[in-house]
CSV table of C-alpha atoms and ligand atoms in Angstrom, one decimal:
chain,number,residue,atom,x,y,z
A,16,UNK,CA,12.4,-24.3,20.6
A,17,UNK,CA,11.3,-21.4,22.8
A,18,UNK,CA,8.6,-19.3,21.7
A,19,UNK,CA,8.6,-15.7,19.9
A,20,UNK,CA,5.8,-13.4,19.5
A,21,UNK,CA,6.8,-9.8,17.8
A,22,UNK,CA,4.6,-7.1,16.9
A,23,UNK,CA,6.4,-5.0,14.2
A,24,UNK,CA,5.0,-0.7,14.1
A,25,UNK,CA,6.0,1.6,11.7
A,26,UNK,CA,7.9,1.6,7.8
A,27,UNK,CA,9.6,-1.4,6.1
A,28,UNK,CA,12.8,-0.7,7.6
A,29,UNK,CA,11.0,-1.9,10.9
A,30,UNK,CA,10.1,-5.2,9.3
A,31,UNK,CA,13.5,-5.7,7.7
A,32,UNK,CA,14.7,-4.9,11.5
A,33,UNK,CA,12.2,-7.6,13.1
A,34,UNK,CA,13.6,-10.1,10.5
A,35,UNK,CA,16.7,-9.5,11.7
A,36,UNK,CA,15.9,-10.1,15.1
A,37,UNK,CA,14.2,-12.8,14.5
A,38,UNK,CA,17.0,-14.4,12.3
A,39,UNK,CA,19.7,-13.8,15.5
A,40,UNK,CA,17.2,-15.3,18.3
A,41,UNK,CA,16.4,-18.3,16.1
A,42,UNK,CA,20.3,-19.1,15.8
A,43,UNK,CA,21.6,-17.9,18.7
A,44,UNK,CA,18.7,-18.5,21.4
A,45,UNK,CA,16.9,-21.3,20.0
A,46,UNK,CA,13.3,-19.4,19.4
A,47,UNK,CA,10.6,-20.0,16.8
A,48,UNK,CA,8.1,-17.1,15.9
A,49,UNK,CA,4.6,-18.1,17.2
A,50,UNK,CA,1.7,-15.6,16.3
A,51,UNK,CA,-0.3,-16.6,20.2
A,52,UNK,CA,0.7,-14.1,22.5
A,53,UNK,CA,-0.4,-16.4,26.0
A,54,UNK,CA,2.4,-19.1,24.3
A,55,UNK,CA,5.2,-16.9,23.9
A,56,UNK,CA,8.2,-16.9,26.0
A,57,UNK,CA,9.7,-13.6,25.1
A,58,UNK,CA,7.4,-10.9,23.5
A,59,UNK,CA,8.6,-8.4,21.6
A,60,UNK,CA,7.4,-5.2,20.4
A,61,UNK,CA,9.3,-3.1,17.5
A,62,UNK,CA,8.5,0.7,18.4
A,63,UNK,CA,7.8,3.7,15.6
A,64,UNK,CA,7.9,7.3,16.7
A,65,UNK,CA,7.4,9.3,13.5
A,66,UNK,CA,4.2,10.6,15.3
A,67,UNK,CA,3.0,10.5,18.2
A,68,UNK,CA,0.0,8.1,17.9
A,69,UNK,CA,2.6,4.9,17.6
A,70,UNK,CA,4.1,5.9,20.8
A,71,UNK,CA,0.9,6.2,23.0
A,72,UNK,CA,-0.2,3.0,20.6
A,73,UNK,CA,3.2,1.3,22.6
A,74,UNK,CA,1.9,1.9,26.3
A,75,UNK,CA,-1.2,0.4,26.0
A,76,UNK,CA,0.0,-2.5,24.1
A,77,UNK,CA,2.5,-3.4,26.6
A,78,UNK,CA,-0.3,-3.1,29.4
A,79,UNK,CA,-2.3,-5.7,27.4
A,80,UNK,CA,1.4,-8.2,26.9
A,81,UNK,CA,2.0,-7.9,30.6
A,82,UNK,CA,-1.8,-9.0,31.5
A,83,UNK,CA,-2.1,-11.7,28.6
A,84,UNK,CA,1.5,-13.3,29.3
A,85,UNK,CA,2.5,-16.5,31.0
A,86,UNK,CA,4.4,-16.1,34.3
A,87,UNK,CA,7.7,-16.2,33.5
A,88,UNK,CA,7.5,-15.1,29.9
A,89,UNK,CA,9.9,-11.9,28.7
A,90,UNK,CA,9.2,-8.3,27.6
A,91,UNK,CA,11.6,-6.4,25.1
A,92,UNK,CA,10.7,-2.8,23.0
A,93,UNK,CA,12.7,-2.5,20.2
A,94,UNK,CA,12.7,0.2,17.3
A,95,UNK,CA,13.0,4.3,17.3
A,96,UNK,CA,10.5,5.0,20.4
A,97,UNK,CA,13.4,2.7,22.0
A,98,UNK,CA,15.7,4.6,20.9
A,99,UNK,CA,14.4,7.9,22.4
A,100,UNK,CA,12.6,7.2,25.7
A,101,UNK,CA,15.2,4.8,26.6
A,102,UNK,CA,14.6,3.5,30.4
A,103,UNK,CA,11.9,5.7,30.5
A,104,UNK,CA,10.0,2.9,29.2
A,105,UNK,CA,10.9,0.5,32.2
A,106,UNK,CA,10.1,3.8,34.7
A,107,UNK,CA,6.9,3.7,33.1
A,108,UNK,CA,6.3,-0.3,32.5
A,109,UNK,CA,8.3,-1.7,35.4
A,110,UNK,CA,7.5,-5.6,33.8
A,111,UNK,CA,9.7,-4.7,30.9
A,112,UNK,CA,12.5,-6.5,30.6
A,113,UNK,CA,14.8,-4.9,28.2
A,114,UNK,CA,14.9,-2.2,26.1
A,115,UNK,CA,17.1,-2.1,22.4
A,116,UNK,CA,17.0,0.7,20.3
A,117,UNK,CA,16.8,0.8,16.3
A,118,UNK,CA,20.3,1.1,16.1
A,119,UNK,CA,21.5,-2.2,18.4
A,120,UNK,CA,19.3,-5.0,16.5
A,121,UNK,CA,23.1,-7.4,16.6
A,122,UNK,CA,22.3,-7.2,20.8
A,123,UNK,CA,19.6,-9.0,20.8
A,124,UNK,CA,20.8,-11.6,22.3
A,125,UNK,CA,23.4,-10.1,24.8
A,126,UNK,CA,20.1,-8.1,26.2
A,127,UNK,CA,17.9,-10.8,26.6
A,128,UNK,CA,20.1,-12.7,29.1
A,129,UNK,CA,20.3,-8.9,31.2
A,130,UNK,CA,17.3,-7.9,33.1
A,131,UNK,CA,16.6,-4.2,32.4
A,132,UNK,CA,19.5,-4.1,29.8
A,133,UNK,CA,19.1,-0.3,27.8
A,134,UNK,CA,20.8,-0.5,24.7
A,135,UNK,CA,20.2,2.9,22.7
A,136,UNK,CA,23.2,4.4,21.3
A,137,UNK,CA,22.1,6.1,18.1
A,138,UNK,CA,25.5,5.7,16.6
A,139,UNK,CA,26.5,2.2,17.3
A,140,UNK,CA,27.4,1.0,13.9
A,141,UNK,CA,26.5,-2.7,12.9
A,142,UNK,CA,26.3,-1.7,9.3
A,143,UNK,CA,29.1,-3.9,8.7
A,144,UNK,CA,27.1,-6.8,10.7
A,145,UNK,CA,26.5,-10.0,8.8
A,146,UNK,CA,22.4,-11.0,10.1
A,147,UNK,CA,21.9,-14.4,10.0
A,148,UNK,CA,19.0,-14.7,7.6
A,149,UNK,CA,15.4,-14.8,8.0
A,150,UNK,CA,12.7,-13.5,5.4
A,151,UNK,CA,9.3,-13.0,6.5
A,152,UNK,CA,8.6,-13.7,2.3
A,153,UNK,CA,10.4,-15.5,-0.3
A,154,UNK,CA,8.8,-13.9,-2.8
A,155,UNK,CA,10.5,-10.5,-2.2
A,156,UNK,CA,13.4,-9.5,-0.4
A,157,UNK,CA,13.7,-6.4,1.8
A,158,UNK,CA,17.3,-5.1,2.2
A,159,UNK,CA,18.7,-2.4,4.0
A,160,UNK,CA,21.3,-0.4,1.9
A,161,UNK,CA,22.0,2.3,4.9
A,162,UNK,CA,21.5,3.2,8.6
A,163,UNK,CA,20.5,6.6,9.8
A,164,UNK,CA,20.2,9.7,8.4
A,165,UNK,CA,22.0,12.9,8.0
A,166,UNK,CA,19.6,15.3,7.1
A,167,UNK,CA,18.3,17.7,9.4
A,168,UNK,CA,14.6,18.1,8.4
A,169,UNK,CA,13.5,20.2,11.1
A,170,UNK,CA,9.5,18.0,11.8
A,171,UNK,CA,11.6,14.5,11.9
A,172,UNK,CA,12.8,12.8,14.5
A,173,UNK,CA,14.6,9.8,12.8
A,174,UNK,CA,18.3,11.3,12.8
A,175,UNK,CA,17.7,10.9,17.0
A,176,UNK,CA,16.3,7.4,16.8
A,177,UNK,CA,18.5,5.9,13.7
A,178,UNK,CA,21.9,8.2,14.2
A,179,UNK,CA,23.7,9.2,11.3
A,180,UNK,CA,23.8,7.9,8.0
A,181,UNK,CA,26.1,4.8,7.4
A,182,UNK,CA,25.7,3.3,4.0
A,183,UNK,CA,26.7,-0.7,4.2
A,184,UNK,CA,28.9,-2.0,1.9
A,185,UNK,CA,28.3,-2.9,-1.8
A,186,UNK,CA,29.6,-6.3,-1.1
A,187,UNK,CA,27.4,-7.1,1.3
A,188,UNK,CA,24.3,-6.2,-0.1
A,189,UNK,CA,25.1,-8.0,-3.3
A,190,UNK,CA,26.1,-11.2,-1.2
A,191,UNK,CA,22.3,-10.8,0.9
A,192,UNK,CA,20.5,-10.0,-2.5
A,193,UNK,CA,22.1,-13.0,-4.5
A,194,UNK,CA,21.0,-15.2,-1.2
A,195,UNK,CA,17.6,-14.1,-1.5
A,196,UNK,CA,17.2,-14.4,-5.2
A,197,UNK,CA,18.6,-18.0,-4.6
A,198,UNK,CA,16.1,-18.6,-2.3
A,199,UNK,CA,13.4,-17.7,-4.2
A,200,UNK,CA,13.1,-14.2,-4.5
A,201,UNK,CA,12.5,-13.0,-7.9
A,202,UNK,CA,12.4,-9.3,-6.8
A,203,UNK,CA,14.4,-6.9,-3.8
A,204,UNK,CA,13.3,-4.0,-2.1
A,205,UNK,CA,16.2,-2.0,-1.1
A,206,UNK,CA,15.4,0.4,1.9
A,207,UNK,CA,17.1,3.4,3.4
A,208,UNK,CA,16.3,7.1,4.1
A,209,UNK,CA,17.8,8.4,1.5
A,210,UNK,CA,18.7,5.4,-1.1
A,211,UNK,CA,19.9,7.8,-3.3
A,212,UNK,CA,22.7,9.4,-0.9
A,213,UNK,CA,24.1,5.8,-1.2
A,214,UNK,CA,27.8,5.9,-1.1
A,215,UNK,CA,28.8,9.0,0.8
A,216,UNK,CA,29.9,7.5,4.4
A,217,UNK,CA,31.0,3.8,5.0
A,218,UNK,CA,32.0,2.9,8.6
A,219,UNK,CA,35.7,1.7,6.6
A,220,UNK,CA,37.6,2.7,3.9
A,221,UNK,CA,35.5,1.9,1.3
A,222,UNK,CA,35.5,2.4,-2.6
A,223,UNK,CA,33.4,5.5,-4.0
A,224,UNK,CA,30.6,3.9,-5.2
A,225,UNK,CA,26.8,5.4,-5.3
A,226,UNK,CA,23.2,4.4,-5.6
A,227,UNK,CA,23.4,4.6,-9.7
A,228,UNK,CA,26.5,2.0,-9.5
A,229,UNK,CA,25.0,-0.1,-6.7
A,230,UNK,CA,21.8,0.0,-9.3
A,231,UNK,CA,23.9,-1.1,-12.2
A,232,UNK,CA,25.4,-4.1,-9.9
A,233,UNK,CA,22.7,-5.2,-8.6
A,234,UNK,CA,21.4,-5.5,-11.8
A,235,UNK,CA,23.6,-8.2,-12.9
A,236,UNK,CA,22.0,-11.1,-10.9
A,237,UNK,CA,21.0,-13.3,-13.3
A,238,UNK,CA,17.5,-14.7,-11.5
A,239,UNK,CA,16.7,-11.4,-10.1
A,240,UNK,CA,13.9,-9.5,-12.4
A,241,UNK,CA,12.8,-6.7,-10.3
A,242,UNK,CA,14.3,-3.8,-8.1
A,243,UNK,CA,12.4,-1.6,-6.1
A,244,UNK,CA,13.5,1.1,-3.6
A,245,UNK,CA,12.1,3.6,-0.9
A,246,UNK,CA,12.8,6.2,0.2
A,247,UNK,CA,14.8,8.3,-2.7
A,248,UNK,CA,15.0,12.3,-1.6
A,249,UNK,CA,14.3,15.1,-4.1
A,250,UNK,CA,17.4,16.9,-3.4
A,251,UNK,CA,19.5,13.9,-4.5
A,252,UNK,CA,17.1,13.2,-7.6
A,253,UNK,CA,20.3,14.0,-10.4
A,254,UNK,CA,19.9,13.2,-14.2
A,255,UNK,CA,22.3,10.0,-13.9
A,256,UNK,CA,20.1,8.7,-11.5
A,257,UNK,CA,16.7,9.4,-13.2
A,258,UNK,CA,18.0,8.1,-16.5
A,259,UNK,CA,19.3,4.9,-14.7
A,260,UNK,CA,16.0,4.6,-13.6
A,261,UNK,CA,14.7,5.0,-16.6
A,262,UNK,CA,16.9,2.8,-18.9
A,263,UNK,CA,17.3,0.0,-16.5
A,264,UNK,CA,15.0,-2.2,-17.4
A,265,UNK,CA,14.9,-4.5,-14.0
A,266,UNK,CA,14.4,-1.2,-12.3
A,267,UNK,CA,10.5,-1.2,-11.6
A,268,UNK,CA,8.8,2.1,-12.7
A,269,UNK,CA,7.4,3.5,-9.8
A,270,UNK,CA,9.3,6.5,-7.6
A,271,UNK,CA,8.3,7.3,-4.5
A,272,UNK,CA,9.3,11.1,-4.2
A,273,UNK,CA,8.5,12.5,-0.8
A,274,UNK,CA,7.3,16.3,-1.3
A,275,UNK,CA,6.0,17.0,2.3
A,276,UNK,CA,5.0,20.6,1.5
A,277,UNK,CA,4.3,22.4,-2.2
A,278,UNK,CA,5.1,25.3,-0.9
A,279,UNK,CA,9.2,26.6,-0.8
A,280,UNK,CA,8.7,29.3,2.0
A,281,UNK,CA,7.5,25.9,4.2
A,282,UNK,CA,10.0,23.6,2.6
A,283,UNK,CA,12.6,25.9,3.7
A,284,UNK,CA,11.1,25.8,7.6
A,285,UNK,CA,11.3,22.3,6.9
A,286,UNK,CA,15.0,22.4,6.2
A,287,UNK,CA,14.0,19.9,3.1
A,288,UNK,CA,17.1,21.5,0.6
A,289,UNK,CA,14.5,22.1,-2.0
A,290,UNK,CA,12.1,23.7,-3.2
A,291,UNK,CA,8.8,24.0,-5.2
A,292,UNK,CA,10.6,24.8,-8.5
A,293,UNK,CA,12.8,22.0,-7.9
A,294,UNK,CA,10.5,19.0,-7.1
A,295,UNK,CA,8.6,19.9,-10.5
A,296,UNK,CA,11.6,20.1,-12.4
A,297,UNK,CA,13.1,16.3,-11.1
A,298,UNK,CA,8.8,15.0,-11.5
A,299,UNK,CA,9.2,16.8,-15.5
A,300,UNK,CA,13.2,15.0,-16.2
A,301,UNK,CA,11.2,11.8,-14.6
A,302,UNK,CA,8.3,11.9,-17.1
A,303,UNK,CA,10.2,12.7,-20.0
A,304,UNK,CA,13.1,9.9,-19.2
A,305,UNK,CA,9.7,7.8,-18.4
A,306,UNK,CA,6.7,8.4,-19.5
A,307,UNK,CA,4.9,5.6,-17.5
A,308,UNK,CA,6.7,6.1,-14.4
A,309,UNK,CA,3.9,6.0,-11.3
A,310,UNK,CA,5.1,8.8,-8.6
A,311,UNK,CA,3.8,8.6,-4.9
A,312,UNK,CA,4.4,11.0,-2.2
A,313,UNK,CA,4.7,11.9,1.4
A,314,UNK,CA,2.4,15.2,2.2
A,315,UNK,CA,2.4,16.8,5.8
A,316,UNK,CA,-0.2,19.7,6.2
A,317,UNK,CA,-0.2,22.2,8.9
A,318,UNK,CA,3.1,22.6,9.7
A,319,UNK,CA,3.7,25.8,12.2
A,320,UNK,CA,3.3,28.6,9.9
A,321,UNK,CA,1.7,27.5,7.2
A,322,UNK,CA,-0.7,29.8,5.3
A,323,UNK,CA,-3.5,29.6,3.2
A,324,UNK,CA,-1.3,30.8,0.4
A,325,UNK,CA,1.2,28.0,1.1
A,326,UNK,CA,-1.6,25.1,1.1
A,327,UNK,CA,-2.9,26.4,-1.7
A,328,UNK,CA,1.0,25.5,-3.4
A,329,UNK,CA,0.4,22.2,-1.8
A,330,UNK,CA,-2.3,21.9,-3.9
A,331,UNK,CA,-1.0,23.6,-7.0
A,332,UNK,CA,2.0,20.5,-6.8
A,333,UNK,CA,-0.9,17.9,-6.5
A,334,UNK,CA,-3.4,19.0,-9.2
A,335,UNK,CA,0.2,19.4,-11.6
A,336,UNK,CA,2.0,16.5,-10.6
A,337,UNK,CA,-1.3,13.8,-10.2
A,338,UNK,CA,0.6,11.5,-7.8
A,339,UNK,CA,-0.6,7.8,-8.3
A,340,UNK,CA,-0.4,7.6,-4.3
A,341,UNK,CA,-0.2,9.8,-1.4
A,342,UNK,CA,0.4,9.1,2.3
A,343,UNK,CA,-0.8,12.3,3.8
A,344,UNK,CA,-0.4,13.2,7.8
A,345,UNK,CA,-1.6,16.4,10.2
A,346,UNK,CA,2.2,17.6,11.4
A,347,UNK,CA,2.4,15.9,14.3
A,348,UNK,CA,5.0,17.4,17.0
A,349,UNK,CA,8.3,15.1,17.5
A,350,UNK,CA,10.5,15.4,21.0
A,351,UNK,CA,13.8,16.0,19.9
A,352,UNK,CA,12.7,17.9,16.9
A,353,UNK,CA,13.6,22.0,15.6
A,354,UNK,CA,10.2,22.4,14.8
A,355,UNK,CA,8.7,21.0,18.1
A,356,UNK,CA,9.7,24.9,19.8
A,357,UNK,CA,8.1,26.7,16.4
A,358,UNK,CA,5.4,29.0,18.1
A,359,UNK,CA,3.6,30.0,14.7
A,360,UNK,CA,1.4,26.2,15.2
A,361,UNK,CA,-1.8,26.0,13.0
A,362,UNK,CA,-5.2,26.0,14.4
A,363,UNK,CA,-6.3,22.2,15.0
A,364,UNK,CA,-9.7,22.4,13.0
A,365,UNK,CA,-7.9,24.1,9.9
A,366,UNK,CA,-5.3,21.3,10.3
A,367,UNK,CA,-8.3,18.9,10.1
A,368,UNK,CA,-9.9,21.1,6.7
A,369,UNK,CA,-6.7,21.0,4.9
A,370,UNK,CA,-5.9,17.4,5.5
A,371,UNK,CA,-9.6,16.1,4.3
A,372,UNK,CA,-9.2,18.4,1.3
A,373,UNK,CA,-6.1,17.1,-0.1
A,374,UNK,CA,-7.8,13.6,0.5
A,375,UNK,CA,-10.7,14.7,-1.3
A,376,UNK,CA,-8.7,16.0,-4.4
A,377,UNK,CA,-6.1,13.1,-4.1
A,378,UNK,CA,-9.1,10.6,-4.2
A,379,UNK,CA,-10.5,12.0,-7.2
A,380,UNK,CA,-7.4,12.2,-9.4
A,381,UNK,CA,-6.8,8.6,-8.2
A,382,UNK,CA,-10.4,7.7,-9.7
A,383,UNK,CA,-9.4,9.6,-12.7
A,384,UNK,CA,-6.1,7.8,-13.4
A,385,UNK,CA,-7.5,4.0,-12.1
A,386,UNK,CA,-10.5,4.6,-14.9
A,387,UNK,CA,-8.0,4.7,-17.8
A,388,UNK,CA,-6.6,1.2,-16.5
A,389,UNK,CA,-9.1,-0.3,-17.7
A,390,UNK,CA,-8.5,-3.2,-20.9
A,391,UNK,CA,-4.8,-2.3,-20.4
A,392,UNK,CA,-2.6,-5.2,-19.5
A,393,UNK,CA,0.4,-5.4,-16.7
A,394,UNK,CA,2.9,-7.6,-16.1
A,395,UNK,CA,1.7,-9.2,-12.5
A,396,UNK,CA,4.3,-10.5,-10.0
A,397,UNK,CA,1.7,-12.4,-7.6
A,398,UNK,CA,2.8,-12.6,-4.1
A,399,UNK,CA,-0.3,-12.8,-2.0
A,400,UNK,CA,-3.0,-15.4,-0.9
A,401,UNK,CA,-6.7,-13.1,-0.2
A,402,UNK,CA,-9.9,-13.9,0.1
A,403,UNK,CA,-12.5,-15.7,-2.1
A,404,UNK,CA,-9.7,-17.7,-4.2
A,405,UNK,CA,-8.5,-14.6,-5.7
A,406,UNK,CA,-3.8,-14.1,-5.8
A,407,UNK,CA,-2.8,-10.4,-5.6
A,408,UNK,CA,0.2,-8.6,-7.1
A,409,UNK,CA,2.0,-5.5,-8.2
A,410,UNK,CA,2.4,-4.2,-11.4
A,411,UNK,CA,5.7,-3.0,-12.1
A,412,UNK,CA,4.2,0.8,-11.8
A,413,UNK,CA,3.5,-0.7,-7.6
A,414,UNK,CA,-0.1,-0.8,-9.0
A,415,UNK,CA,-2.1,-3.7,-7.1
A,416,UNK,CA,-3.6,-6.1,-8.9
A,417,UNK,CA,-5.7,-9.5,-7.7
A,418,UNK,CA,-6.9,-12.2,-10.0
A,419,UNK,CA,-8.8,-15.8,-9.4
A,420,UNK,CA,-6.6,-18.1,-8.7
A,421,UNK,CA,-4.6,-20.5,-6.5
A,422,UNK,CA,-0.9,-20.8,-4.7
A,423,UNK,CA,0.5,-22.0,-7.9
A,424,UNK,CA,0.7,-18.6,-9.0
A,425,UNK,CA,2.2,-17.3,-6.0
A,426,UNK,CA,5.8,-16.1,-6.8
A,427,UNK,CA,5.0,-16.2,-10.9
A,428,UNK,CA,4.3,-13.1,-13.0
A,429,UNK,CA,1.6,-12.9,-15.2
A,430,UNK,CA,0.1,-10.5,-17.9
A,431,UNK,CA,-3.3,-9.4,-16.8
A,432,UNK,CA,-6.0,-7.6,-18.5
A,433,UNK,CA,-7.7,-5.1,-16.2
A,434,UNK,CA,-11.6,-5.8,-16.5
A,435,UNK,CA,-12.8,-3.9,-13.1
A,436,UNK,CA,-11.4,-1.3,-11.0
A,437,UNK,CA,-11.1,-0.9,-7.8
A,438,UNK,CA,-9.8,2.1,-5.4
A,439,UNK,CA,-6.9,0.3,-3.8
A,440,UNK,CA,-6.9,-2.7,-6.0
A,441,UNK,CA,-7.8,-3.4,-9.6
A,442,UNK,CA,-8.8,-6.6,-10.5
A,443,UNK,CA,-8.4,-8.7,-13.8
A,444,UNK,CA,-7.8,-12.1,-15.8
A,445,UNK,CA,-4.7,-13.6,-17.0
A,446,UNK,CA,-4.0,-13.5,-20.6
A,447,UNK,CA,-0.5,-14.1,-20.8
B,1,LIG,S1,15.4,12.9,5.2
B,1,LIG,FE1,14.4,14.2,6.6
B,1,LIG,S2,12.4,13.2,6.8
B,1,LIG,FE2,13.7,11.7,5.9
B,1,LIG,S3,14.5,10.5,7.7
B,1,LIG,FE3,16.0,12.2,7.2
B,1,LIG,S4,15.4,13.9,8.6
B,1,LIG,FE4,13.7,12.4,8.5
């Protein structure tokens, strides 16, 4: 067996992406995945471009591959910086061997047997491609539900690096899920950029179907107990879909509901289809469909024209809705992007000022809401291994849970009683 080191940057659908490639090189090219870098035949590096930190991240990794390789070892970028600097990268890194974009993962093996092969096409459509199968865990299954996106959100540069949106066919995702659950897996993960658009493009003529009915029939799997999803959009947040969520009881209770801005004069300079009135209004149907439900969010501050006024909405949606998590960024500016040519940008240190604010009053509603976990009990499904003999898990609100205990419990759920608390992880003993 040849060896495989990859480095996988960015969201899930990366990982899923790397497991893919993986999966084709170990049937087709005869490679095993080995984590030394100095032992690897062909090293592989799965790009992100969402900002531009991953991107400069990618130069200076590949200068540290190319010095730390063996001689006749191989170097491939993969993923959405891929997809948008293209053989730029080889201009710049001359030792690479091939580039594949995030759209292309079914050529991995056609590229690595062509020296300085570029394959980016943003539309090419595998969403029809049947992966060979390889699953970083047993324990959970990641599964892709749709390619691309088709929404226009004026800071993003994904529709450039993923194309447009393909769902893949119900089928086929009910064929990979019941493989994994067989396998082990007693909970799925479905990804896409909008889960809930599911249904509105197939590459074939498909039958209507969308993401409430995929829901429903996914749901029938006997051995599968949990279903978990990412990323939904507010614009497509409909009652039938929030009252699926709420009434289906393998569904786990936690939405992640990306906001990016509180404020609907900047939602609408983000071309997000929503506004502030809105998002409150799907986060109110949501609570009173589910009282328990945890809600997370996606916040950028400081996009070109932001006020004071329009933070302060930011805030106003935080201190109302009390996410349970928030992944928070400065706006960073994308190539490729609307909002890369805005003019009205916002001052660097007030970027900085808003961002640790939000922080600030983030962290402290999360300390507010951790506190009353405290003697409750969750149902824990343990899939980690960490340090000092303790197993970690999720709660099925995504809440993080360890307890003390061994690999037996790995892949089991539990009940635990929560007896300290933690910011990122709560800890507790088994009672059930
Ligand atoms: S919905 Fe908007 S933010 Fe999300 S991937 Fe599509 S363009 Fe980007």
């Amino acid at each position: 067996m040849k060896k495989l080191f990859i480095e996988t940057l960015g969201c899930a659908m990366n990982s899923r992406d790397s497991e893919h490639i993986i999966a084709q090189l170990r049937e087709k090219d005869n490679y095993e995945t080995t984590d030394d870098l100095k032992d690897a035949d062909l090293i592989l590096i799965n790009t992100c471009s969402v900002r531009e930190k991953p991107v400069s991240k990618l130069f200076s990794e590949l200068g540290i591959f190319n010095k730390k390789k063996k001689v006749d070892a191989k170097i491939g970028v993969c993923g959405c910086t891929a997809s948008h600097l293209g053989d730029e990268i080889i201009k710049r890194a001359p030792y690479v061997n091939f580039v594949l974009g995030a759209r292309n993962v079914s050529k991995i093996s056609e590229v690595l047997h062509k020296d300085k092969a570029v394959e980016v096409d943003i539309n090419y459509d595998e969403s029809e491609f049947a992966f060979d199968d390889f699953r970083t865990s047993t324990y959970k299954a990641f599964i892709n539900i749709s390619m691309g996106c088709d929404k226009s959100c004026t800071y993003c540069i994904v529709p450039k690096t993923r194309g447009d949106e393909i769902s893949i066919p119900i089928d086929l995702i009910i064929r990979e899920a019941s493989r994994a659950v067989d396998g082990g897996a007693k909970e799925i993960f479905l990804l896409g950029q909008n889960v809930n658009n599911y249904g509105r493009r197939f590459s074939g003529d498909r039958e209507k179907v969308n993401f409430t009915k995929l829901l429903q029939e996914l749901s029938k799997i006997k051995e599968l107990q949990r279903i978990r999803f990412t990323s939904p959009h507010p614009f497509h947040m409909d009652d039938e879909f929030i009252e699926e969520f709420a009434k289906n009881p393998k569904i786990c209770k936690s939405m992640h509901m990306p906001l990016q801005s509180g404020s609907t004069k900047v939602l609408k300079d983000m071309k997000r289809g929503y506004s502030k009135e809105w998002f409150l209004n799907r986060v109110k149907k949501l609570r009173q469909e589910c009282p328990d439900v945890s809600i997370s969010t996606d916040v950028i501050v400081a996009f070109p024209g932001e006020s004071d006024e329009d933070f302060e909405d930011t805030l106003d949606v935080i201190n109302q809705v009390r996410f349970n998590q928030i992944f928070s960024f400065k706006y960073s500016p994308r190539p490729q992007t609307q909002a890369e040519h805005f003019t009205n940008t916002v001052d660097a240190d007030i970027a900085s000022t808003r961002l640790t604010r939000l922080q600030n009053i983030h962290t402290d509603i999360l300390d507010e809401i951790n506190a009353t976990s405290l003697g409750k009990t969750y149902r824990v499904y343990f899939e980690n291994l960490i340090q000092d003999y303790y197993v970690s898990g999720r709660s099925d609100e995504n809440i993080v849970i360890k307890v003390k205990g061994s690999d037996e419990l790995l892949g089991e759920f539990r009940d635990v009683k929560i007896t300290s608390i933690g910011r990122t992880i709560l800890t507790g003993e088994i009672v059930a």
